[in-house]
Coordinates of N, CA and C in Angstrom, one line a residue:
M1 N 37.7 -8.3 42.8 CA 37.9 -7.2 41.6 C 38.2 -5.9 42.5
T2 N 39.5 -4.9 41.5 CA 39.9 -3.7 42.3 C 38.5 -3.2 41.8
N3 N 38.9 -1.6 42.6 CA 38.4 -0.4 42.0 C 38.2 0.0 41.3
R4 N 39.3 0.0 40.2 CA 39.1 0.5 39.0 C 38.2 -0.4 37.6
T5 N 38.5 -1.7 37.9 CA 37.7 -2.7 37.3 C 36.3 -2.8 37.2
L6 N 35.9 -2.4 38.9 CA 34.8 -2.5 39.2 C 33.6 -1.2 38.3
K7 N 34.4 0.0 38.2 CA 34.1 1.3 37.7 C 34.1 1.5 36.0
I8 N 35.5 0.5 35.3 CA 35.1 0.7 33.8 C 33.9 -0.8 33.8
A9 N 33.6 -1.6 34.1 CA 32.6 -2.7 34.4 C 31.0 -1.5 34.2
L10 N 31.3 -0.5 35.5 CA 29.9 0.2 35.9 C 29.6 1.1 34.5
A11 N 30.6 1.6 33.9 CA 31.2 2.6 32.8 C 30.6 1.8 31.5
V12 N 30.9 0.5 31.6 CA 30.5 -0.4 29.9 C 28.9 -0.5 30.3
S13 N 28.7 -1.1 31.2 CA 26.7 -1.9 31.8 C 26.3 0.0 31.4
V14 N 26.4 1.1 31.7 CA 25.8 2.5 31.3 C 25.5 2.3 30.3
A15 N 26.7 2.8 29.5 CA 26.9 2.8 28.1 C 26.2 1.8 27.2
L16 N 25.9 0.6 27.8 CA 25.1 -0.1 26.8 C 23.8 -0.1 27.1
N17 N 23.6 0.4 28.2 CA 21.9 0.5 28.6 C 21.9 1.9 28.1
V18 N 22.4 3.1 27.7 CA 22.2 4.3 26.7 C 21.9 3.5 25.7
F19 N 22.7 3.0 24.7 CA 22.6 3.0 23.3 C 21.7 2.2 23.2
G20 N 21.0 1.1 24.2 CA 19.8 -0.1 23.9 C 18.6 1.0 23.9
L21 N 18.9 2.1 25.1 CA 17.6 2.5 24.9 C 17.2 3.5 24.2
A22 N 18.5 4.3 23.4 CA 17.9 5.3 22.3 C 17.5 4.1 21.1
G23 N 18.1 3.1 20.7 CA 18.0 1.9 20.2 C 16.5 1.9 19.9
G24 N 15.4 1.6 21.4 CA 14.8 1.3 21.1 C 13.6 2.2 20.7
V25 N 14.2 4.1 21.5 CA 13.1 4.7 21.4 C 13.2 5.0 19.5
A26 N 14.6 4.8 18.9 CA 14.6 5.3 17.8 C 13.8 4.0 16.6
A27 N 13.5 2.9 17.2 CA 12.8 1.8 16.6 C 11.2 2.8 16.8
W28 N 10.5 2.9 18.2 CA 9.8 3.1 18.1 C 8.9 4.4 17.6
V29 N 9.6 5.4 17.3 CA 9.7 6.8 16.4 C 9.5 6.4 15.3
T30 N 10.2 5.5 15.1 CA 10.3 5.4 13.1 C 9.0 4.6 12.7
R31 N 8.4 3.3 13.6 CA 7.5 2.6 13.3 C 5.8 3.8 13.4
E32 N 6.1 4.9 14.5 CA 5.0 5.7 14.8 C 4.7 6.6 12.9
K33 N 5.9 6.9 12.5 CA 6.6 7.7 11.4 C 5.9 6.8 10.8
V34 N 6.0 5.6 10.2 CA 5.5 4.7 9.4 C 3.7 4.5 9.5
E35 N 3.4 4.3 10.2 CA 1.8 4.4 10.8 C 1.5 5.2 10.3
Q36 N 2.2 7.3 10.5 CA 1.1 7.9 10.4 C 0.9 8.0 8.7
R37 N 2.3 7.8 7.9 CA 2.5 7.6 6.4 C 1.2 6.6 5.5
T38 N 1.3 5.7 6.6 CA 0.2 4.6 5.9 C -1.0 4.2 6.3
G39 N -1.4 4.9 7.4 CA -2.7 4.7 8.0 C -2.5 3.6 9.1
P40 N -3.2 3.3 10.1 CA -4.0 2.0 10.8 C -3.6 0.8 9.9
P41 N -3.7 -0.3 10.7 CA -3.5 -1.9 9.7 C -4.7 -1.8 9.2
S42 N -5.8 -1.8 10.1 CA -6.9 -2.1 9.0 C -8.2 -0.9 9.6
Q43 N -8.5 -0.7 8.6 CA -9.6 0.7 8.7 C -10.7 -0.3 9.0
P44 N -11.7 0.7 10.2 CA -12.6 0.0 10.9 C -13.9 0.5 9.2
G45 N -14.8 -0.9 9.1 CA -15.8 -0.3 8.0 C -15.4 -0.9 6.9
R46 N -13.6 -1.2 6.5 CA -13.2 -1.1 5.5 C -12.6 -2.6 5.5
P47 N -12.6 -3.4 5.2 CA -12.0 -5.0 5.3 C -10.7 -5.0 4.5
G48 N -9.5 -5.4 4.3 CA -9.0 -5.7 3.7 C -8.7 -7.4 2.8
F49 N -8.4 -7.0 1.7 CA -7.9 -8.3 0.8 C -8.1 -9.8 1.5
R50 N -6.6 -9.8 2.2 CA -6.8 -10.8 3.2 C -8.2 -10.7 4.2
Q51 N -8.0 -10.2 4.5 CA -9.7 -10.0 5.7 C -10.8 -11.0 4.7
I52 N -11.4 -10.7 3.4 CA -12.4 -11.1 2.8 C -11.5 -12.5 2.0
M53 N -10.5 -12.9 1.9 CA -10.2 -13.5 1.1 C -10.5 -15.2 2.6
D54 N -10.2 -14.8 3.8 CA -10.5 -15.6 4.8 C -11.4 -16.0 5.3
G55 N -12.7 -15.1 5.0 CA -13.7 -15.5 5.1 C -14.8 -16.3 3.7
L56 N -14.1 -16.4 2.9 CA -14.5 -17.2 1.5 C -14.0 -18.9 2.1
D57 N -14.9 -19.3 1.1 CA -14.8 -21.5 1.2 C -13.0 -21.1 0.3
P58 N -12.6 -22.2 0.6 CA -11.1 -22.0 0.2 C -11.4 -22.7 -1.1
A59 N -12.2 -23.4 -1.8 CA -12.4 -23.6 -3.4 C -12.1 -22.0 -3.4
V60 N -13.0 -21.5 -3.7 CA -13.9 -19.7 -4.1 C -12.4 -19.1 -4.0
R61 N -12.1 -18.7 -2.9 CA -10.7 -18.7 -2.6 C -9.9 -18.7 -3.0
D62 N -9.6 -19.8 -4.0 CA -8.3 -19.9 -4.6 C -8.6 -19.7 -6.0
R63 N -10.0 -19.6 -6.8 CA -10.7 -19.2 -7.9 C -10.0 -17.7 -7.8
V64 N -10.8 -17.0 -7.0 CA -11.1 -16.0 -6.6 C -9.3 -15.1 -6.7
R65 N -8.6 -15.7 -6.0 CA -7.2 -15.0 -5.9 C -6.5 -15.3 -7.3
T66 N -6.8 -16.6 -7.8 CA -6.1 -16.6 -9.2 C -6.8 -15.4 -10.4
T67 N -7.9 -15.4 -10.1 CA -8.7 -14.4 -11.4 C -8.3 -13.4 -11.4
F68 N -8.1 -12.9 -9.6 CA -7.3 -11.2 -9.3 C -5.8 -10.9 -9.5
R69 N -4.9 -12.3 -9.4 CA -3.7 -12.5 -9.8 C -3.7 -12.2 -11.1
T70 N -4.3 -13.0 -12.0 CA -4.3 -12.7 -13.6 C -4.7 -11.2 -13.9
A71 N -5.7 -10.9 -13.6 CA -6.4 -9.4 -13.9 C -4.9 -8.4 -13.7
A72 N -4.5 -8.7 -12.3 CA -3.3 -8.0 -12.0 C -2.0 -7.7 -13.0
Q73 N -2.1 -9.0 -13.4 CA -0.8 -8.7 -13.9 C -1.3 -8.6 -15.4
A74 N -2.0 -9.0 -16.0 CA -2.7 -8.2 -17.1 C -2.5 -6.9 -17.1
A75 N -3.3 -6.2 -16.5 CA -2.9 -4.8 -16.3 C -1.6 -4.1 -15.6
R76 N -0.7 -4.5 -15.1 CA 1.2 -4.4 -14.6 C 1.2 -3.5 -15.8
P77 N 1.0 -3.9 -16.6 CA 2.0 -2.5 -18.0 C 1.2 -1.1 -18.0
D78 N -0.1 -1.2 -17.9 CA -0.7 0.0 -17.3 C -0.3 1.1 -16.4
F79 N 0.0 0.1 -15.3 CA 0.3 1.3 -13.8 C 1.8 0.6 -13.9
Q80 N 2.8 -0.1 -14.5 CA 4.0 0.6 -14.6 C 4.2 1.7 -15.5
A81 N 3.4 2.3 -16.5 CA 3.4 3.2 -17.3 C 3.1 4.5 -16.4
S82 N 1.6 4.5 -15.2 CA 1.1 5.4 -14.6 C 2.8 5.9 -14.1
R83 N 3.5 5.0 -13.1 CA 4.1 5.4 -12.4 C 5.3 6.1 -13.1
E84 N 6.0 5.4 -13.8 CA 7.2 5.9 -15.0 C 6.3 7.3 -15.5
A85 N 5.3 7.6 -16.3 CA 4.9 9.0 -16.4 C 4.8 10.2 -15.0
R86 N 4.3 9.8 -14.0 CA 4.0 10.3 -12.6 C 5.9 10.9 -12.1
Q87 N 6.5 9.8 -12.0 CA 7.8 9.9 -11.8 C 8.7 11.1 -12.5
A88 N 8.1 10.7 -13.6 CA 9.1 11.7 -15.5 C 8.3 13.2 -15.0
A89 N 7.2 13.2 -14.5 CA 6.1 14.8 -14.0 C 7.4 15.5 -12.9
I90 N 7.5 14.4 -11.9 CA 7.8 14.8 -11.0 C 8.9 15.4 -11.1
A91 N 10.1 14.5 -11.9 CA 11.2 15.3 -11.7 C 11.3 16.5 -12.9
L92 N 10.5 16.5 -13.7 CA 10.3 17.4 -15.0 C 9.9 18.4 -13.9
A93 N 9.2 18.4 -13.0 CA 8.9 19.7 -12.2 C 10.0 20.4 -11.4
A94 N 10.3 19.4 -10.8 CA 11.6 19.6 -10.0 C 13.0 20.6 -10.5
S95 N 12.8 19.7 -12.0 CA 13.8 20.7 -12.9 C 14.0 21.9 -12.4
P96 N 15.5 22.7 -12.5 CA 15.3 24.2 -12.9 C 14.2 24.8 -13.9
N97 N 14.3 24.2 -15.4 CA 13.7 24.6 -16.4 C 12.6 23.8 -16.4
G98 N 11.9 23.2 -15.3 CA 10.8 22.1 -16.1 C 9.5 23.4 -16.9
D99 N 9.1 22.5 -17.7 CA 7.8 23.4 -18.9 C 6.2 22.7 -18.0
P100 N 5.7 24.0 -17.6 CA 4.8 23.9 -16.7 C 3.3 22.9 -17.8
A101 N 3.4 22.8 -19.2 CA 3.1 22.2 -20.0 C 3.0 20.9 -20.4
Q102 N 4.5 20.5 -20.2 CA 5.0 19.1 -20.4 C 4.5 18.3 -18.7
V103 N 4.9 19.0 -17.8 CA 4.5 18.0 -16.3 C 3.1 18.1 -16.9
A104 N 2.0 18.8 -16.7 CA 0.2 18.6 -16.9 C 0.7 17.4 -17.9
A105 N 1.0 17.7 -18.8 CA 1.0 16.5 -20.2 C 1.4 15.4 -19.5
L106 N 2.4 15.0 -19.0 CA 3.2 13.6 -18.5 C 1.9 13.3 -17.3
L107 N 1.5 14.4 -16.5 CA 0.8 13.8 -15.4 C -0.9 12.9 -16.1
D108 N -1.3 13.9 -17.0 CA -2.4 13.2 -18.0 C -2.2 12.0 -18.6
Q109 N -1.3 11.4 -18.8 CA -0.6 10.6 -19.4 C -0.5 9.4 -18.5
S110 N -0.3 9.6 -17.2 CA -0.1 8.9 -15.9 C -1.9 8.7 -15.4
R111 N -2.6 9.7 -15.4 CA -3.9 9.4 -15.3 C -4.4 8.5 -16.3
A112 N -4.1 8.8 -17.1 CA -5.1 7.7 -18.1 C -4.7 6.4 -18.1
A113 N -3.2 6.3 -18.2 CA -2.3 4.6 -17.9 C -3.3 4.1 -16.8
E114 N -3.5 4.8 -15.7 CA -3.8 4.6 -14.3 C -5.5 4.2 -14.4
I115 N -6.1 4.7 -15.2 CA -7.5 4.3 -15.8 C -7.5 3.2 -16.4
R116 N -6.4 3.0 -17.6 CA -7.0 1.9 -18.4 C -6.1 0.5 -17.6
G117 N -5.7 0.4 -16.7 CA -5.2 -0.5 -15.6 C -6.3 -1.0 -15.0
R118 N -6.8 0.5 -14.7 CA -7.9 -0.1 -13.2 C -9.3 -0.8 -14.1
E119 N -9.8 0.2 -15.5 CA -10.4 -1.0 -16.4 C -10.4 -1.8 -17.0
R120 N -9.2 -2.1 -17.3 CA -8.9 -3.6 -17.8 C -8.9 -4.6 -16.4
M121 N -8.4 -4.5 -15.0 CA -8.6 -5.2 -14.0 C -10.2 -5.4 -13.8
E122 N -10.8 -4.8 -13.7 CA -12.2 -4.5 -13.4 C -12.9 -5.8 -14.8
R123 N -12.9 -5.4 -15.9 CA -13.1 -6.1 -17.0 C -13.0 -7.7 -17.0
D124 N -11.5 -8.0 -16.0 CA -11.3 -9.3 -16.2 C -11.8 -9.5 -14.8
V125 N -12.3 -9.0 -13.9 CA -12.6 -9.7 -12.3 C -14.4 -9.4 -12.6
I126 N -14.9 -8.6 -13.3 CA -16.2 -8.5 -13.5 C -17.2 -10.1 -13.1
P127 N -16.1 -10.9 -14.6 CA -17.3 -12.0 -14.6 C -16.7 -12.7 -13.6
L128 N -16.1 -13.1 -13.3 CA -15.9 -14.1 -11.5 C -17.4 -14.2 -10.7
F129 N -17.8 -12.3 -10.7 CA -19.0 -12.5 -9.7 C -20.4 -13.0 -10.2
A130 N -20.2 -13.5 -11.6 CA -21.4 -13.8 -12.0 C -21.3 -15.4 -11.2
T131 N -20.6 -16.0 -11.0 CA -20.3 -17.1 -11.0 C -19.7 -17.4 -9.0
L132 N -20.4 -16.6 -8.4 CA -20.3 -16.9 -7.0 C -21.7 -16.7 -6.7
S133 N -21.3 -17.2 -4.9 CA -23.3 -16.6 -4.5 C -23.5 -15.3 -3.8
A134 N -24.4 -15.0 -3.4 CA -25.1 -13.6 -2.7 C -23.8 -13.2 -1.7
A135 N -23.5 -14.1 -0.8 CA -22.8 -13.1 0.2 C -21.3 -13.8 -0.3
D136 N -21.1 -14.4 -1.2 CA -19.7 -13.8 -1.6 C -19.3 -12.6 -2.5
R137 N -20.4 -12.5 -3.6 CA -20.2 -10.9 -4.0 C -20.5 -9.8 -3.3
Q138 N -21.3 -9.5 -1.8 CA -21.3 -8.8 -1.5 C -19.8 -8.5 -0.9
S139 N -19.2 -9.9 -0.2 CA -18.0 -9.8 0.6 C -17.0 -9.1 -0.2
L140 N -17.0 -9.5 -1.5 CA -16.0 -9.1 -2.3 C -16.2 -7.8 -3.6
S141 N -17.4 -7.4 -3.2 CA -17.6 -6.4 -4.0 C -17.1 -5.2 -3.0
V142 N -16.7 -4.9 -1.8 CA -16.2 -3.8 -1.2 C -14.1 -4.2 -2.5
L143 N -14.0 -5.0 -2.8 CA -12.8 -4.7 -3.6 C -12.8 -4.2 -4.7
L144 N -14.2 -3.3 -5.4 CA -14.0 -2.4 -6.4 C -14.3 -1.3 -6.0
N145 N -14.0 -1.0 -4.6 CA -14.2 0.5 -4.6 C -12.8 0.8 -5.3
K146 N -13.0 1.9 -5.6 CA -12.2 2.9 -6.5 C -10.6 3.6 -6.0
R147 N -11.0 3.5 -4.4 CA -9.6 3.9 -3.4 C -8.4 2.9 -3.9
S148 N -7.6 3.7 -4.1 CA -5.9 2.3 -3.8 C -6.0 2.7 -2.4
R149 N -5.1 1.4 -2.1 CA -4.4 1.1 -0.6 C -4.5 2.1 0.1
S150 N -3.7 3.3 -0.3 CA -3.0 4.4 0.7 C -4.4 5.8 0.4
D151 N -5.1 5.4 0.1 CA -6.5 6.8 -0.1 C -7.6 6.6 0.7
G152 N -7.1 6.1 2.3 CA -8.1 6.1 3.4 C -7.5 7.8 4.0
P153 N -8.8 7.7 5.0 CA -9.3 8.7 6.0 C -7.0 9.3 6.0
R154 N -7.3 11.0 6.0 CA -6.4 11.7 6.3 C -6.2 12.1 7.7
E155 N -5.4 13.1 8.2 CA -5.2 13.3 9.7 C -6.0 14.8 9.0
G156 N -6.8 14.6 10.7 CA -7.7 16.0 10.6 C -9.3 15.6 9.6
G157 N -9.4 14.1 9.0 CA -10.6 13.5 8.4 C -10.5 13.7 7.5
E158 N -9.9 14.5 6.1 CA -10.0 15.1 4.5 C -9.3 13.4 4.0
K159 N -10.0 13.2 2.8 CA -9.3 12.3 2.1 C -8.7 12.8 0.6
K160 N -8.5 12.2 0.1 CA -7.6 12.5 -0.7 C -7.9 13.1 -1.8

């Protein structure tokens, strides 16, 4: 190999290493930002749905999943209406001539639709609790918490 070929190979190698390092740093920073927005994967003292399901007997687990899935599907239109009203309120608030009264009305509609959806899910799921053992009811009772997935502790310990 000539001196010139070695220099070119070295330059290519350095360039690839710099791009690789930059890609790794970018992935790490992105992951950190996502974790800051969503919170840690599991919050201590508050198990997730999957963790609770893993602790149940397989036959009970299937009944619970089916019941929760059916309830969620029945409540889906209410939650969709809630999201649409909230998005409309956000768009109206961001517009140059957004009417505060209309924004407030859309937010009220959004809250009402979300409450209807939660009530429907709770109404459809509660009968399941009567068919479960005391230990299973205790495990699943955590799921009746009113907070949504994104309502975990925030920076500085404040809650939404």
